[in-house]
Short mmCIF file of C-alpha atoms and ligand atoms in Angstrom, two decimals:
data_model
loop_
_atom_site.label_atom_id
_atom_site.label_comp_id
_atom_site.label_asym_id
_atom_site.label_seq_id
_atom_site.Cartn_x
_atom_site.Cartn_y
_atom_site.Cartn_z
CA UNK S 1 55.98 -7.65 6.11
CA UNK S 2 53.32 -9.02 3.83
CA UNK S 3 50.16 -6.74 3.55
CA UNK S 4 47.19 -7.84 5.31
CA UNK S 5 44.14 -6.00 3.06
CA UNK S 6 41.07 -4.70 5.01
CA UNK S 7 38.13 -3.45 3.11
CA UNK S 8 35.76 -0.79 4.72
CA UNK S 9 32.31 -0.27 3.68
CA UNK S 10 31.14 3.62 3.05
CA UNK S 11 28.01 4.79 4.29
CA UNK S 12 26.45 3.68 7.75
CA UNK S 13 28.88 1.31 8.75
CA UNK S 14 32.19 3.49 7.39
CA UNK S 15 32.73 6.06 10.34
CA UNK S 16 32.31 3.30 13.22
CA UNK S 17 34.24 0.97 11.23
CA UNK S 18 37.19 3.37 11.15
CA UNK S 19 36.93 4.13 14.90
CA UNK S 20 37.21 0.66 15.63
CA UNK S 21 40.38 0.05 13.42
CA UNK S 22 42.00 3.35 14.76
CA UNK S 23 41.41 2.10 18.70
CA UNK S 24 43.16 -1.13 17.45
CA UNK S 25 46.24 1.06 15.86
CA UNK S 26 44.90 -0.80 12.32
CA UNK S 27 43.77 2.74 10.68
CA UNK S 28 45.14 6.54 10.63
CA UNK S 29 42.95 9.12 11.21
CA UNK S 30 43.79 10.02 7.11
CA UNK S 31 41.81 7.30 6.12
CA UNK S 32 38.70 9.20 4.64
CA UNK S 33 35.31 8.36 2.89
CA UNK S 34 34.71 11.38 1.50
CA UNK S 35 38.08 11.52 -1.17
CA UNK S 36 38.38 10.20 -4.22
CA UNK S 37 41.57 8.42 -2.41
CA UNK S 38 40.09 4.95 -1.91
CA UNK S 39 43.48 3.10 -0.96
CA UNK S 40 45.04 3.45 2.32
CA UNK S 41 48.79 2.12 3.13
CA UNK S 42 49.75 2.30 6.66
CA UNK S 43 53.22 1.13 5.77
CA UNK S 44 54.94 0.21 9.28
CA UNK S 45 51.84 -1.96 10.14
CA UNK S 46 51.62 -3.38 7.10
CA UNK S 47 47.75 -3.09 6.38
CA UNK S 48 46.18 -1.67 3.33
CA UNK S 49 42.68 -0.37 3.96
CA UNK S 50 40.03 -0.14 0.66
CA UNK S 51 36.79 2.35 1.15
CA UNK S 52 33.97 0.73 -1.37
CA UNK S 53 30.26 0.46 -1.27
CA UNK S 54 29.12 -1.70 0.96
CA UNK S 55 27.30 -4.04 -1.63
CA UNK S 56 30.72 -5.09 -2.60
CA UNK S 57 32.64 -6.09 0.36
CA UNK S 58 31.90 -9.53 -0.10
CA UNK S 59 33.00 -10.00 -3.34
CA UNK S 60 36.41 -8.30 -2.79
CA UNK S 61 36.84 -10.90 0.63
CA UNK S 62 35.55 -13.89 -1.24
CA UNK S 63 37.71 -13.26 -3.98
CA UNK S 64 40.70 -12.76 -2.14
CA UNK S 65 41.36 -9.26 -3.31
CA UNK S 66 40.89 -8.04 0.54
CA UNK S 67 41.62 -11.00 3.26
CA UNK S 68 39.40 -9.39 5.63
CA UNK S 69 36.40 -7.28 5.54
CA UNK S 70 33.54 -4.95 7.03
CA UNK S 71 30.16 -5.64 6.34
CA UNK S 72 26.14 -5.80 7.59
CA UNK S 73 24.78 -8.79 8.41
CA UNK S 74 21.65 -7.84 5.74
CA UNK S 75 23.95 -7.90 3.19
CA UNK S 76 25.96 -11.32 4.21
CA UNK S 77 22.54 -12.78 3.96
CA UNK S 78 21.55 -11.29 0.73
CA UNK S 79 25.34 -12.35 -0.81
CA UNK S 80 25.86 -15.95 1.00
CA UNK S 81 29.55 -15.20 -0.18
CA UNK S 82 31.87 -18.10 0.64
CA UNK S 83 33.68 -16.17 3.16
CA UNK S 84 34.02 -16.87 7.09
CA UNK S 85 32.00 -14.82 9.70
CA UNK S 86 34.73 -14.17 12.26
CA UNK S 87 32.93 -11.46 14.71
CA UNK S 88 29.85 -9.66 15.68
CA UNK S 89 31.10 -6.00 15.68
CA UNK S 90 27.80 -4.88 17.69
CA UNK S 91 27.50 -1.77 16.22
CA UNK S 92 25.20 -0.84 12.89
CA UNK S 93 22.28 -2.13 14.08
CA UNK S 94 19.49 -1.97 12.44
CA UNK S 95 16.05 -3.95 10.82
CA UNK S 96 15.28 -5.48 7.46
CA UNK S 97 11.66 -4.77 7.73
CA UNK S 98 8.74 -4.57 5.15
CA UNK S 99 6.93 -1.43 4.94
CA UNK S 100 3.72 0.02 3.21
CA UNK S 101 2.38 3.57 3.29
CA UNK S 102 0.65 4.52 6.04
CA UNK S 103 -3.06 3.70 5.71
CA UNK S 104 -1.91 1.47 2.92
CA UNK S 105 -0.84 -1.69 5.20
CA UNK S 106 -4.44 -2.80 5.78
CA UNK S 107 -7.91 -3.85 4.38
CA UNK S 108 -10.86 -2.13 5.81
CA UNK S 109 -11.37 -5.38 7.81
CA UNK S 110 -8.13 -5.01 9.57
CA UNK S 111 -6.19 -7.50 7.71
CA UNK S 112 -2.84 -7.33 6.47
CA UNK S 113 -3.05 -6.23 2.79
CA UNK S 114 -1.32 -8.59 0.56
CA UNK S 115 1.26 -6.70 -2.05
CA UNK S 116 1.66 -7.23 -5.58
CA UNK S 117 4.36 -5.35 -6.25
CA UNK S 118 7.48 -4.81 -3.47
CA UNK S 119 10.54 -2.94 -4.55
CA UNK S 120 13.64 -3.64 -2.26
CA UNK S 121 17.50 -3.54 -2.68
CA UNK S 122 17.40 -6.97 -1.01
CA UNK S 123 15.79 -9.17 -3.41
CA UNK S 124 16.55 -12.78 -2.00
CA UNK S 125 15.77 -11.83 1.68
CA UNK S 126 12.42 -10.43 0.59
CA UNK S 127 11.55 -13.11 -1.79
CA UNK S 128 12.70 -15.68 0.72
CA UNK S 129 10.40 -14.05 3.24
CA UNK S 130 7.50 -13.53 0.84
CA UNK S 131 7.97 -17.66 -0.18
CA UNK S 132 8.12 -18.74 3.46
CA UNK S 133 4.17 -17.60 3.99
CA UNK S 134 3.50 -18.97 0.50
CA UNK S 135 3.12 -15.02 -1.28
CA UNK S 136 5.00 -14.41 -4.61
CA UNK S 137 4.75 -11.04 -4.95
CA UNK S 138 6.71 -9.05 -8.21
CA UNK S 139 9.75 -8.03 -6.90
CA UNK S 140 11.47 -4.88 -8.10
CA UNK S 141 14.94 -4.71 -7.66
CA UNK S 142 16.28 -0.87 -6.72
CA UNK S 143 20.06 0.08 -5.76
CA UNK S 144 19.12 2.92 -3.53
CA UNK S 145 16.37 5.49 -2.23
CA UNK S 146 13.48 2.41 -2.17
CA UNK S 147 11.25 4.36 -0.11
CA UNK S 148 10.07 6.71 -2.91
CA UNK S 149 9.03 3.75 -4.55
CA UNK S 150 5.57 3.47 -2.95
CA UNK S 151 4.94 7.25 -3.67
CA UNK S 152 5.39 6.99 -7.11
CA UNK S 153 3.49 4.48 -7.68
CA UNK S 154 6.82 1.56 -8.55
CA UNK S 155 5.25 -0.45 -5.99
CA UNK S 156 3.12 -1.64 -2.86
CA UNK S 157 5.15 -2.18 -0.27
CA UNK S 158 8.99 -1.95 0.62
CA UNK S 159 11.18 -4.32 2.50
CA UNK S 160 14.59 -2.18 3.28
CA UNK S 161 16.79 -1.11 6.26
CA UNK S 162 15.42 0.76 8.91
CA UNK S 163 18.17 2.22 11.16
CA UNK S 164 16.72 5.04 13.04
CA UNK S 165 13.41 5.41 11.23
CA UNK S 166 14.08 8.77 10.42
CA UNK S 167 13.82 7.83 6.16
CA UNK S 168 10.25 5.88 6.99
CA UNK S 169 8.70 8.60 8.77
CA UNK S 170 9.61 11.21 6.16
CA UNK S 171 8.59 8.92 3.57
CA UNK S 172 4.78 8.58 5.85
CA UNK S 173 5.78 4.12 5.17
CA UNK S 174 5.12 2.08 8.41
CA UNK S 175 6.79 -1.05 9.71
CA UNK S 176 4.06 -4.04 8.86
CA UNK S 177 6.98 -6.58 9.93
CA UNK S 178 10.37 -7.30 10.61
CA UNK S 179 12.26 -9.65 8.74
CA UNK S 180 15.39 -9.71 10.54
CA UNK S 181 17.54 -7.58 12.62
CA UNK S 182 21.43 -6.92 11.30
CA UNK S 183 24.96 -5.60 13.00
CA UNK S 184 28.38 -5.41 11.02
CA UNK S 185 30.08 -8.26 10.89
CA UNK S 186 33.88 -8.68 10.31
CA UNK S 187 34.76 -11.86 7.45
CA UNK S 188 37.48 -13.21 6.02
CA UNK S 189 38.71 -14.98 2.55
CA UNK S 190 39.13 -18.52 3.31
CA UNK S 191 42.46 -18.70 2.20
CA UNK S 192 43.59 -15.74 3.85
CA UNK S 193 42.15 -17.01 6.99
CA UNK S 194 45.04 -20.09 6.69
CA UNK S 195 48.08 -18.43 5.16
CA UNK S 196 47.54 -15.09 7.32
CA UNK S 197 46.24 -17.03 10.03
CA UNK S 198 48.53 -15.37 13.03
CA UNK S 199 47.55 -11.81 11.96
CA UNK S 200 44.50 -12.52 11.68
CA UNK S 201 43.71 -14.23 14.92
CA UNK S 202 45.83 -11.69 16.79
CA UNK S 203 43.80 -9.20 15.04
CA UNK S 204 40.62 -10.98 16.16
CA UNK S 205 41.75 -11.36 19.76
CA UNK S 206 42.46 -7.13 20.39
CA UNK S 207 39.02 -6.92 18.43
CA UNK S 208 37.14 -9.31 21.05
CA UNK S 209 39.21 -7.53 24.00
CA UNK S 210 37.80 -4.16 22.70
CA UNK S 211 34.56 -5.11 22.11
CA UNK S 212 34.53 -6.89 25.26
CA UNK S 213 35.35 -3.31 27.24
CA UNK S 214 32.23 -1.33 25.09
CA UNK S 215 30.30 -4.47 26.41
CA UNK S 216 31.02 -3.83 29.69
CA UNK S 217 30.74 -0.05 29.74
C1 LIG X 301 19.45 2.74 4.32
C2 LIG X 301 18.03 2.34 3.98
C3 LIG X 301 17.25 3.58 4.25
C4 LIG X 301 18.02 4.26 5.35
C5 LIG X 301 17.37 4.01 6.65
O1 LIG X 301 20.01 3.30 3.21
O2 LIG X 301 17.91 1.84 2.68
O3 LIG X 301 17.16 4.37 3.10
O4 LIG X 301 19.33 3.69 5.38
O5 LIG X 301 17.99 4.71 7.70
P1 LIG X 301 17.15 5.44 8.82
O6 LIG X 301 16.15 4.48 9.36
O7 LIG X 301 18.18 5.82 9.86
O8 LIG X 301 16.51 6.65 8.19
P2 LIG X 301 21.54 3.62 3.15
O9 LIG X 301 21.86 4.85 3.92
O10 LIG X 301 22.31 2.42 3.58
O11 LIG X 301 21.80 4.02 1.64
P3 LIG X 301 21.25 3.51 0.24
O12 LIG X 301 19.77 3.74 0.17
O13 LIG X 301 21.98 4.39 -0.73
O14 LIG X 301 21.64 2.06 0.12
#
C-alpha cells in the first residue's frame, strides 16, 4: 500500500493532534514529541507520521513532502501556503491578539496609545492589521518567547497567541485587541488531494464522524 504522510505539529497542537489520529486508528500510542525519533511508520496502515515545529507544516504539505497536515489557523494565515483547508479540527483554540504592558496601553486621556515598535512571531498578520487602520508601526520579527519583548525594552506592544492567558498575566501585558481567533486545521498538498484522493476523503469522512460525536457531547 502506498504511504499516505501526515505531519504533526509539536507544541500546543501535538498532544490533541495525536489523540485524534489514535481514535481514528491513524497513530500508535509510540508516536512521541518528546524523542529525538521524529518519523513514525505504522506499517499495516500504511501512514507515516512526521513530528516538526509547527511553523513548518505548511511547507512540508505544500511541497508535497507530507500529503496531509496539522496546523493553526494563525499560522495558515501568516503562510497563505498553496495547500487545501480540508477541516476545522475545533480544538487549539486560541487569539491572535495585540498586547501592551499593563498601564502601558493608554494615554492619560484614555486613548489607545499608538506603538512604534511591535515585536511578534506573526509579522504579516500584524502588519496587515496595523495597515488596515492606516498605522505602520516597526515591526520586529521574534521566533519565540515575544512577551519579554516589552520588558526589555525590544518593543511597545506585542501581537502573539493567547491560549489560556496564563504567559500574558505573568508577563503583567494586557489584551488591547483581538485580531483574530484560530483552531487547528487539517490541509492537504494539492496533488495529493487527487492521486490519494480515496484515502484521503475516507480519512476526512471518520474525521467529520468523530468530530461530529465531541460536537454533540
Ligand atoms: C504561544 C504564545 C504564547 C503562549 C500563550 O507560544 O506565543 O507564548 O503560547 O499561551 P497561554 O496563553 O496559554 O499562556 P507557544 O507555546 O506556541 O510557543 P513559542 O513561543 O515557542 O512559539
Amino acid at each position: 500500500m502506498e504511504y499516505l504522510t501526515i505531519a504533526i505539529p509539536k507544541g500546543r497542537l501535538f498532544e490533541p493532534s495525536r489523540e485524534l489520529l489514535v481514535s481514528v486508528g491513524l497513530a500508535s500510542e509510540e508516536v512521541s514529541q518528546d524523542t529525538r525519533r521524529m518519523v513514525f511508520e505504522l506499517e499495516e496502515k500504511g501512514v507515516r507520521l512526521v513530528v516538526m515545529r509547527a511553523q513548518d507544516v505548511p511547507t512540508y504539505v505544500e511541497r508535497g513532502t507530507c500529503d496531509i497536515g496539522i496546523v493553526g489557523k494563525d499560522v495558515l494565515v501568516e503562510q497563505r501556503p498553496q495547500v487545501y483547508e480540508l477541516l476545522d479540527l475545533k480544538f487549539g483554540f486560541c487569539r491572535v491578539v495585540l498586547a501592551a504592558p499593563r498601564g502601558r496601553e493608554q494615554d492619560p486621556s484614555g486613548h489607545r496609545l499608538t506603538p512604534v515598535r511591535v515585536a511578534t512571531k506573526l509579522p504579516r498578520i500584524a502588519g496587515e492589521y496595523f495597515a488596515s487602520r492606516g498605522l505602520h508601526p516597526e515591526l520586529i520579527s521574534l521566533h519565540g518567547s515575544v512577551e519579554v519583548a516589552p520588558q526589555v525594552g525590544l518593543s511597545d506592544m506585542i501581537v502573539d497567541i493567547v491560549a489560556t492567558g496564563r504567559t500574558l498575566a505573568e508577563n503583567d501585558l494586557v489584551i488591547v485587541d483581538e485580531i483574530m481567533k484560530s483552531t487547528a486545521r487539517l490541509v492537504a498538498n494539492r496533488v495529493s488531494f487527487r492521486m490519494k484522493s480515496s484515502r484521503i476523503k475516507s480519512m476526512l469522512s471518520v474525521l467529520e464522524k468523530v468530530l461530529e460525536e465531541v460536537d454533540v457531547r
